[in-house]
Every structure is written in structure tokens, then in C-alpha cells.
């Protein structure tokens, strides 16, 4: 369960000196940067959904000026004092923190979505591939408990390659930890919606991302448990191109709906309006 | 079958075999020599096993003679009534379960089955369960809840089966569902890692009120080989990865993930089934009795607090 | 498409078409004649539909133009958010569902989908749901329970899909499970038979607090053809079987199985969608409002009593 | 969903004048009648399990002299005044009643099983193919409610071709009716064990037979929803010989265990001993 999931180059590189063009990582079309941003990083040519930062996602979903962050001080831990061939995990994580301004692979908070009070967790792939580690799990737990206390719906937008192996078993244990928090919401009858974006794999797909009351996926998002290479080695054959895409999961019964980014906020709001007796 | 790092022991065993072969009717002197060699064999075994590296423990945990779930059932339980099927799709042989009686205590046992013979291993996917295995386990856990009997989950798997069909039938969903349901299952759950605790495939039945590990068992977020090939870009660095990942019972006790270690006999569980069973029974019974005394409200609160605290370091 | 027994109507329609063809620019006389014919067409239609035999109703219920679930959704609901999948195996097109808003009331709609085009029909198995369809429906009903919205189940199926795979994936278990879970679902359920209520495939989503039937819908334990071929040993005796089986809305109202009949417009639902929708909406809204006023305890008691009384004649 | 399910000739015909031999309907071996009965109508040569009458089943499962019948007066109804080519249902049912001494296709009651108090329902195929009709449903409901009142476990031994079409929709409605009764047991936390014998098909398999806490099947019993002929017509191919056998269902996850008749009482008793806090 590594967090390494490549699809295309993650950050679109501006091609011209004027920085007014973006090249779509999928179809290579050149798109006006302004247009690219207005369409929430969705390619107007091939509708490729580029990964979003947590801030972009919050801006997409949460009514302006209503977002308050939770657990802002919870950061990554280094319980194993882990080092690999390339150096220490602590240093690498600290560097990432400096570079991204993120404390962990998720940002949680509350706010209004189309006027409805919600608690959200938004993963950010830039922080070590959005990997699930102790800080991630703790933030999700605290957010879920906050939703429980307020009796507000909870939404997690996943973007993760899976468990962060640098935290070893502590990372694996975030799977039952987060699910235990979600179980409290369920027992209290509170709604939890899981939004799966590219990628939602490994230990994240096998924990909080897959136990939503409603599962929404972004178009073509990679969603699955085991890695494609591992599966191909196991079954000794090539997998179809659309294997583990959002569309594939819809067909196999694990996703309620695939929603293009421009409709996401509206769809979520419409759905939550069906939740009665708040 | 001796492992590579057991070479000192193997050498003494060869000397013993040699001496025995040369002296079909051993004299008193030869007998004394044999006794000496046997004592030194034991001392060597003890010394080797006293300082196993994490990677060596991986070898022991995967040893072909290591006791498997059916060995534990035979060695620990006076009765086992196997139940089958997930009521949706199939009956996964990689995950078995049923009612069992342990020291007079009625329990529900679930666990990975690796299989002993090659034929069995293939049937069981080498202990890699499919979604229907996790769903069977959940069905049996719910049955245990209804029947008011505790659950013992025997964990021994390289991981959940990474097959195309398994993905299509929702490997991720099946494991995730179990994590959520086990968190609020109203009956005691004891998870015991007897061999390999392989990542999501292990935790999928591993949400216990107590997590036990045999002393040479390992439990890891990723296989050392897998980790090495990703982080070291070199699969042969598995020993380094095994070290860095902190996968041994001792490390996990320190990390407050394992609650107690079941001591294996000298030379590992595979060298002494009765000794392994006696040690396992003792620890299981102790925890069963303790957990059965708790109200279900208290039980669930403790379970939640336990998992909420995982990885909370400040 | 007119049915065989609509011959008197067809003849008048032919006369109308004939007259129109012969008089591209009709005179006052011809216009009067056309008006007369139209009146007589309506009278004939009314008279034919006033005395339909059960077997004729089967033909109407199966009419290719009969409104299907998506027509009801479009005609009744201001919003429909379709949800997919059983979270275990697949997304059965033969059974659809999702949140919908009907006259400002938020509900969960589930129901069989027969499909309109041949391509659709094949995708939907001609409205014969598979186990994953029943499981999807159950999942959505549980979601409705959690969200505190009532369920409306639109029933229109020849029966559950009788395929090898469907059997292997537990057609019987899926239907049985729904019967049990629906009996204790803590939210109002309205079942409405809009076309064919085909046996186990229909009841698998049909455990309503209220069972409604469109006036030409039929609901039967076995298809008339199937019954005829077993009990009459002659499939052509379907009309006799249809008669004996008491499958019409009126018969089922008398047997206290149907609670209310939704009157279809003259000539059947397929001749007048807006009229059908208006009649259906009126009855649905009335029952929704009534049921939403009940506590869940009272609701479940009433539901239990309703089914406990089924077939109790002494 | 008819109740016509043929496998072999139902009643073994004694072959010799002395009536001391039984010919096994499956393997055609001649077995001493005494041996046949001692082995509970299981062939010693091929282990074929002949269908049992309700009385034989009660003798097999319930401790001697502990069985008390429930709802003995509930009999068949004729809500449709049904007649077919061969005459009226009422006459046919009355004839069957006279011939078998049965009021309906099930006998319910309570007693002790290995010392454990239980409520049982035992279907009898001789009564119109064990078909599910209003009388059957009412008896099951009353038995379930009795189990609920006493807080005893409930066991149903099914043997049925499905719903009785002569009672039309009234028969179909026995499916939700019986399941509603079982739902009450579940809500009260009481165990319900379903024993499926040859045949358990149609509306019976799709209702009370398939929602047990534990599912036990007799060897080679036919268990399934749709009929073999109908399925073959649908899929346009021959089905495997073992299709819809107990063994097939075990493999596909719908049966917990296949138990030979001689072990049935012991297995049931052992299982119910695991039910705590009675
Ligand atoms: Zn593009
Ligand atoms: Zn025989």
C-alpha cells in the first residue's frame, strides 16, 4: 500500500513565457490559464480533471468566507524514526510542509455548502501523495467527532495513494481509527458522503473512502485497492485500460454517481437536502 | 526445514545425525557425546532465536511448518463447527470460521487459511482472502454478536488477494466495511497475529479489543520486499525495510499497537506445536475472561478509545 | 399499437383515417362525420375498457407504450437524483432508484426498469432484476430510512431474472432478505404496481405500508401462461388461468391485498400519460402525507399487522 | 413458482411380497425395510436422502414425548375459489387432507431438542408438494410468535416446491408475512435456523428458508429460486447436473453446512448451545 500513484505529470506546466497557457497533462492541448482556472482545472478539450489543492477544493465546495479550519495544529509524526535509501522521513515531510504550507495530507474544517452546515475533510495529493498517516487519521477523527457534536453532515474528499509506509503499522491503524470515528456518526444517524477523486487507492479506498452513505466519484478518477502492476503480476495478464476507473467502479456497483467537478457542489447540496430531521 | 540463519544449529544437527549413523548401537561414550551435542544444539537454537533480526522473523513467520489456523483449532479447541459462505457470492477458502469451544468457553473463530499442501494453498489463494472472505468473516462476527459469544480472529496472511475479480467484487469495500462494523460490534473481539500480518488483508479482520502477537509473528503496513522495491528501489533491501518498518511483536508492543506477546517455544512455533498451543491458550483465556466481564457499552467505549489513541503522540 | 380486443376501436380509427385521406380539405359535412366518428371511437374505447377480462388487462399491463418507471419519474417528480450500485457486485439496470421530489415531498424511489428501446430492454433484462438489483434497492431503502424519507416502490416486472448467474448470486436470498428488512424498515413504504406485478420479482420490493395498483395493472403469483402450462398443461389456456388467479386490481382489492386503485384514463395509461400522472400523483401524495404523520413505532406495528392478516380468513 | 418438483418417485415402493425390501429411488439398490427406516430413509448404498413425513422429521429431531403441536386447527383456505382443468382446488386439498391426515403443508409445534426448548416448523411434501399457502404462512407466523413469547429458538425444516398457485396472490403474500414474523424474532435477538431439505425452491427459498441465522442443507437437496427448465430456456443452454444442489449452494456461499440426516439433531443441538443469554 504505497502512496505512489502516477497518472500524468501532476502539476500542469505553463508552456509560454507569458505564463498565460496551460498544457493539459492528458490531451496536451494548450488552454488559457484563465479558462483552466475558471473551469476548476478541468480541461475544456478532453474534460480531464486535474488534481486540486485543498484550498481549490474548499473554494469549489464551501460558500465563500464560511470555512473554518479544524485541528490546524495537528501535523505529521515520525513514530518509527524512519529512514530509507533517500534519507529520513522526518526531513522529507518537513520539506513538504515548507513547500506546500500543509501540516498533513488532509485539511479539515467546517463551513456552509449551499447554505447547509457541513464538516469537510479535503485531502491534498501534494503532501506525500495524499498518504494516510497518523496526522491524517487524527484530523479525520477530530473532524468526525466535531460533526457528531454539531450533528452536521460529514464529507471527505479523498485523493490518496494509500497508507504512508514511513509510519509503518501506525499508518495502517489509521484505517480502523478513521472507520471507528465514522461508525460513531452512523450510530448517531448522521450522513457521511465520500467523494473519491484521482487517486483513491490502497488503505484509503479500503477504509473511510468506501463506507459512505453516498459515494461520488470524479470522472476517470483512479479508484482501487491493489496496484495495477501487482494485479497484473498476480493474474499474469494485462488489465483493461478502464480498470479501476470511476466509470468501472460505477458499473461494478461501488459508486453512486460520477459527477463532473462543475456540478459537484450543487449535487452534494441537493443530496444533503434529502437528509431530514437535522 | 532449517532456515539460512539457523546454520549453527544445522551444523550440530548434522553432527548428531552423522554420529548416529556411524554408531547404530552407540556406546556409553557416544551416548554422552550425543547428549552433549543435543545440549549444544538447544543452546545454539536458543541463542539464534534470542537475537533474530526483523527480517529473520519474517522467515520464521512464513516458515512452511508454522502452525496454521486449523492447527490452532485442533490444538486449542475441543469443538469446531465450521460455517460457510458470505450469503452473497461464495465461500472463500482463504478465510474460514465457525463456532468453537476453548477451555470450555464458547467463541466464534475466524481467520485466514493459508493451506498446508500445494493443492490446499491454491484453494486458499495462499491465505490471501477475497471480498467474499471478508464478508463471510463479517457475517460470522454478526452471528457471534447475536449469539453473545466473543470473536477470536486468527491473522496470518501475506495480504488481501490482489486479483482482478477481487477488485471487481470490492476488495476495498469489503475491508472498509469490516473496519466500520467491527468498531461497533457488541461482543468482545480478540485479534491474534500468529504468522504474517499482511497490511489491509490483516486489519480487515483485525479490529480487536486486544491485539496479540506470537513472539515471532510480524505485522506490517507493506511487505518488506514491497517497501524495499519502492523506497530503496531494490527488492533485495528487504532486510533493511523490515528493520525500518518496525514490524516485530516487540516493536509493536512499544508502539502500543500490540497489547501482549505470546511467547513461542525455543526455536519457534513450528518446532513445538504443543508448547505453542499451551502458551496461546493461556493468553487467550485470560483475555476472554477479562473481556467477557465488561458490559457491551464499556466494551465499545474502550474499543473506540483504543483506536482513537492509535498514532496520537502529543 | 392497438391490441386484438380493441378491434371495434381500430375499425373506427381506420374509418377516421380513411375519411381524412379521402378528404384532404374536409367539408362541413365531413367534419361533422369526423366528430361523430371520434365520439364513437371514445365510446367504443370506454366500453371496451369497461369490461376488460383479466387476460386483456394482462395485455394492457404489458403494452409496449405503457408508462415505465422513467416516465413516472419524469411525470411525477420535479427532481430525480439517481443512485447506483449494490456495493457488492454490480449496478443492475433492471432495478433503478434514487432520491426524488414529488409535490415538494422528498422521497426515495426504487423500481423495476423494463426499458423502452430494444437496446435498453436488453440492458434491463426486460425488467427482470438480478440479485444485485434487489440488493441495490435494499441499500437505497436503508439510505431512505437513515435520511428519514419515505420509499415509493414502482413495481413492473415479468418476474425476477431466471438466469444461471442470478441463481448463483442468490436470487432467492436477495428477495428473501428484502422481505425481512422491509418488514422492519423504519420509514414509510408505498408499493405501487404500475404494470405487471410478477411474482417473487415484484414482492421483492413490494412490502409496502400501502399497496396501490393502477386500474389495469395485474399482480400474480405466477404468469397466466406459466400457470396454464402447469395446471391446464396447455399454455394457450392463459386467459382461463388469468381468470382463475384473480390478478386484477379489483380482485386484489376484494382480497384485501391491494389497498387502493389508481384509476387510469379511458383507454389505459398508455393512451394518456398526463392523465395517468395526475391520478397517480393524487393517490401517492395522499398516502405519503398520511404515513408521514405516523410515529415509526406505530408505522411498524401497522405494517406487521397488515402482513400478519394476509390470508387470515377465520 | 409452482410446487411441482420431481426428482425420483416420491414413495419407495416395496418390491417383494413380504414387504421387507425397499428399492432406493436413486440407485435402485434393494435395502431391507428395517435398515431403511433405522437409517431415517437414507440409502446405505448411495446415501440418497428420501423425503420424510413431518412425523418422521419430528421423531428425528425432537426428544421423545416432548412434542406439542401448535395451530393444529389451522387448515388450508380457498380464497380464490380456484378451479383448473382437473377440478377444484378445494376438493383436491380436502382429498389430500384425508389421505395424509395433514391440514396443511407444514406442522408446527414445540418440544425439546437434545434438552433445549425449541419451536419447530416441519414441512411435509405430501401435502400438495409442500406448497406455501395461506394456512402454511399462518402456522409459521403463529409458531414464530410463540417462539418470541417464550424466547426460544425457532427452526424451520423446509420441503417445498414454492408458492401454491391455487391461492394466487394470497399465497405470494405469505412470503412477506412469514418474513415479517421472522423479523420480529431477529429484532428480539432470537436465533432462527433454516434447514433446507429436498426440495426448497421458489417462493419458499425466496422467503423464510433463506434468512436463517444459520443455513443447514441435507445432502443433494434441490435448492433454488427459478426452475431448471425455465432457466435453460432463458439462457439457451444446459445447466450442470449439480446446479441448485445443496453442494452447489454451499460453494456459492448460501449454505453454512451440509449435514447428513443421521447427524442433523446433534448438529442443531450443538449449534444452539452457542446461543448465550437465553
Ligand atoms: Zn485535455
Ligand atoms: Zn441408493
XYZ file of C-alpha atoms in Angstrom, chain C:
314
model
C -50.377 -0.054 -31.369
C -53.860 -1.348 -30.750
C -54.465 -4.669 -29.055
C -56.554 -7.508 -30.508
C -59.535 -6.891 -28.314
C -59.541 -3.215 -29.294
C -60.792 -4.209 -32.769
C -64.011 -2.144 -32.560
C -61.866 0.876 -31.773
C -59.392 0.034 -34.509
C -62.180 -0.194 -37.051
C -63.435 3.256 -36.170
C -59.900 4.599 -36.268
C -59.463 3.135 -39.727
C -62.673 4.776 -40.817
C -61.439 8.096 -39.482
C -58.092 7.721 -41.234
C -59.858 6.695 -44.429
C -62.199 9.660 -44.347
C -59.340 12.028 -43.645
C -57.287 10.602 -46.510
C -60.144 10.923 -48.924
C -60.897 14.492 -47.817
C -57.664 16.441 -47.523
C -59.780 19.568 -47.234
C -62.839 18.340 -45.358
C -66.195 19.937 -45.907
C -68.504 20.834 -43.052
C -70.318 17.540 -43.581
C -67.133 15.546 -43.426
C -66.081 17.440 -40.332
C -69.350 16.579 -38.650
C -68.908 12.973 -39.691
C -65.366 13.001 -38.246
C -66.658 14.406 -34.971
C -69.271 11.681 -34.829
C -66.665 9.026 -35.521
C -64.389 10.431 -32.842
C -67.220 10.370 -30.336
C -67.995 6.835 -31.269
C -64.307 5.927 -31.012
C -64.262 7.253 -27.478
C -67.472 5.473 -26.592
C -66.114 2.273 -28.019
C -62.846 2.648 -26.115
C -64.748 3.309 -22.935
C -66.954 0.331 -23.476
C -64.039 -1.976 -24.319
C -62.111 -0.846 -21.236
C -65.156 -1.010 -19.010
C -65.297 -4.747 -19.371
C -61.750 -5.930 -19.851
C -61.177 -9.547 -18.974
C -58.209 -10.323 -16.716
C -56.277 -11.641 -19.683
C -56.994 -8.463 -21.632
C -55.702 -6.478 -18.660
C -52.510 -8.500 -18.850
C -52.163 -7.272 -22.435
C -52.735 -3.677 -21.350
C -50.314 -4.008 -18.434
C -47.685 -5.284 -20.863
C -48.464 -2.779 -23.612
C -45.238 -1.546 -25.229
C -46.335 2.072 -24.744
C -47.307 1.658 -21.115
C -45.575 4.296 -18.953
C -42.417 2.898 -17.390
C -40.633 3.998 -14.235
C -38.693 6.739 -16.014
C -41.959 8.088 -17.412
C -43.384 8.207 -13.906
C -40.241 9.900 -12.623
C -40.428 12.484 -15.383
C -44.155 12.965 -14.997
C -44.388 12.994 -11.214
C -41.140 14.323 -9.834
C -39.526 17.723 -10.006
C -36.134 16.180 -9.269
C -34.597 12.728 -9.509
C -31.051 12.037 -8.366
C -30.273 8.531 -9.487
C -28.043 6.444 -7.234
C -26.262 3.347 -8.390
C -24.910 0.028 -7.277
C -25.326 -2.601 -4.616
C -21.802 -2.047 -3.152
C -21.114 -5.749 -3.644
C -21.187 -6.774 -7.240
C -22.813 -4.514 -9.765
C -25.330 -1.938 -10.848
C -28.423 -3.694 -12.126
C -30.212 -1.699 -14.811
C -33.312 -3.796 -14.232
C -33.802 -2.012 -10.929
C -33.188 1.691 -10.544
C -33.548 4.152 -7.732
C -32.641 7.443 -6.197
C -33.859 10.470 -4.337
C -36.797 12.285 -5.889
C -39.153 15.118 -5.059
C -42.872 14.660 -5.590
C -45.157 17.593 -4.956
C -42.484 19.062 -2.707
C -42.175 15.848 -0.707
C -38.708 14.301 -0.641
C -38.788 10.559 -1.220
C -36.653 7.622 -2.265
C -37.891 5.993 -5.425
C -36.971 2.439 -6.351
C -38.423 0.300 -9.064
C -38.117 -2.090 -11.943
C -36.980 -0.729 -15.267
C -38.169 -2.539 -18.373
C -36.572 -0.242 -20.932
C -38.218 1.296 -23.953
C -35.868 0.605 -26.856
C -34.650 -2.892 -27.655
C -31.158 -1.908 -26.574
C -32.487 -0.637 -23.247
C -34.651 -3.685 -22.784
C -31.655 -5.954 -23.170
C -29.643 -3.879 -20.699
C -32.523 -4.147 -18.224
C -33.184 -7.826 -18.812
C -36.698 -6.712 -19.808
C -37.370 -5.567 -16.275
C -36.281 -8.808 -14.676
C -33.989 -7.786 -11.840
C -30.954 -9.733 -10.686
C -29.834 -10.239 -7.071
C -27.736 -7.082 -7.293
C -30.889 -5.203 -8.265
C -32.709 -6.323 -5.139
C -29.606 -5.528 -3.085
C -29.319 -2.081 -4.646
C -32.970 -1.490 -3.788
C -32.352 -2.587 -0.213
C -29.330 -0.340 0.101
C -31.381 2.624 -1.097
C -34.227 1.765 1.251
C -31.785 1.689 4.163
C -30.465 5.042 2.998
C -34.032 6.364 2.937
C -34.511 5.099 6.476
C -31.380 6.917 7.583
C -32.346 10.118 5.778
C -35.910 9.915 7.127
C -37.583 9.967 3.731
C -40.372 7.607 2.636
C -39.885 4.988 -0.070
C -42.009 4.614 -3.173
C -41.513 1.299 -4.965
C -42.685 1.196 -8.582
C -43.458 -2.410 -9.496
C -43.442 -3.500 -13.122
C -41.723 -6.785 -13.870
C -42.440 -10.108 -15.502
C -40.522 -11.632 -12.584
C -37.018 -11.891 -11.162
C -34.434 -12.835 -13.775
C -34.303 -16.627 -14.128
C -30.664 -16.885 -15.183
C -27.858 -19.177 -14.124
C -25.760 -16.310 -12.792
C -28.719 -14.825 -10.946
C -29.274 -18.140 -9.179
C -25.583 -18.412 -8.345
C -25.506 -14.943 -6.873
C -28.537 -15.693 -4.733
C -31.746 -14.547 -6.353
C -33.678 -16.332 -3.605
C -31.556 -14.894 -0.811
C -31.738 -11.352 -2.199
C -35.528 -11.388 -2.406
C -35.921 -13.086 0.972
C -33.572 -10.589 2.607
C -35.619 -7.692 1.245
C -38.843 -9.178 2.587
C -37.339 -9.404 6.045
C -35.670 -5.998 6.021
C -38.664 -4.206 4.545
C -40.864 -5.617 7.290
C -38.938 -3.569 9.820
C -37.759 -0.607 7.749
C -38.326 2.475 9.866
C -39.715 4.715 7.166
C -42.994 4.637 5.222
C -43.069 2.426 2.138
C -45.615 2.746 -0.634
C -45.669 -0.007 -3.231
C -47.417 0.766 -6.469
C -47.963 -1.791 -9.198
C -47.937 0.206 -12.390
C -47.832 -2.632 -14.901
C -47.017 -6.271 -14.339
C -46.557 -7.454 -10.771
C -44.647 -10.614 -11.491
C -44.481 -12.909 -8.506
C -41.350 -13.019 -6.316
C -39.679 -10.473 -8.554
C -42.407 -7.991 -7.651
C -42.830 -8.737 -3.957
C -39.038 -8.433 -3.581
C -39.586 -4.667 -3.420
C -43.282 -4.797 -2.628
C -43.621 -4.854 1.142
C -45.461 -1.565 1.444
C -47.456 0.040 4.201
C -49.814 0.638 1.333
C -50.136 -1.396 -1.854
C -51.539 0.573 -4.762
C -52.403 -0.681 -8.215
C -53.130 1.139 -11.409
C -56.547 0.084 -12.588
C -55.239 -2.051 -15.451
C -52.185 -3.358 -13.622
C -52.036 -7.019 -12.705
C -50.277 -8.787 -9.843
C -49.872 -12.505 -9.826
C -48.133 -15.379 -8.071
C -47.259 -16.855 -11.457
C -47.700 -15.669 -15.029
C -51.025 -16.813 -16.518
C -49.059 -18.597 -19.252
C -46.948 -20.428 -16.679
C -49.967 -21.388 -14.635
C -51.829 -22.588 -17.713
C -48.974 -24.736 -18.884
C -48.717 -26.367 -15.453
C -52.325 -26.706 -14.350
C -54.023 -26.898 -17.732
C -50.993 -28.480 -19.402
C -51.666 -26.031 -22.218
C -50.072 -22.604 -22.455
C -52.910 -21.298 -24.622
C -55.253 -21.551 -21.650
C -53.621 -18.410 -20.231
C -56.941 -16.495 -20.349
C -58.551 -19.158 -18.160
C -55.598 -19.085 -15.799
C -55.648 -15.278 -15.684
C -59.257 -15.514 -14.668
C -58.768 -18.156 -12.030
C -55.711 -16.496 -10.483
C -57.561 -13.281 -9.521
C -54.837 -10.948 -10.678
C -56.688 -7.718 -11.359
C -56.659 -4.628 -9.193
C -60.331 -5.075 -8.455
C -59.929 -8.722 -7.371
C -56.944 -7.844 -5.225
C -58.836 -5.008 -3.593
C -61.546 -7.527 -2.738
C -58.926 -9.902 -1.348
C -57.584 -7.032 0.783
C -54.188 -7.265 -0.858
C -54.425 -4.004 -2.786
C -55.358 -1.009 -0.682
C -56.436 1.381 -3.381
C -56.787 1.534 -7.130
C -55.379 4.406 -9.162
C -57.890 4.962 -11.956
C -56.327 5.043 -15.395
C -57.688 7.349 -18.088
C -60.083 5.912 -20.655
C -58.212 3.560 -22.951
C -55.472 2.803 -20.447
C -52.397 4.553 -19.078
C -50.543 4.244 -22.376
C -53.106 6.455 -24.124
C -52.809 9.366 -21.719
C -49.612 9.949 -19.772
C -50.609 13.296 -18.234
C -53.903 11.852 -17.044
C -52.140 8.837 -15.605
C -49.619 11.025 -13.819
C -52.282 13.265 -12.343
C -54.220 10.298 -10.973
C -51.092 8.640 -9.639
C -49.767 11.795 -8.024
C -53.033 12.418 -6.238
C -53.126 8.983 -4.638
C -49.409 8.890 -3.821
C -49.432 12.288 -2.162
C -52.476 11.420 -0.092
C -50.839 8.289 1.291
C -47.435 9.920 1.748
C -48.949 12.641 3.893
C -50.938 10.175 5.912
C -47.996 7.823 6.514
C -45.522 10.574 7.323
C -47.731 11.537 10.227
C -47.212 8.195 11.958
C -44.507 7.505 14.511
C -42.104 4.809 13.385
C -43.314 2.543 16.165
C -46.907 2.860 15.026
C -45.872 2.528 11.403
C -44.088 -0.769 12.047
C -46.919 -2.145 14.136
C -49.407 -1.353 11.400
C -47.155 -2.884 8.791
C -46.736 -6.064 10.791
C -50.465 -6.331 11.425
C -51.172 -5.780 7.749
C -48.993 -8.654 6.604
C -49.912 -10.887 9.523
C -53.532 -10.582 8.415
C -52.794 -11.580 4.809
C -54.679 -14.778 4.095
C -56.228 -14.985 7.513
C -59.823 -15.872 6.786
C -61.193 -17.169 10.049
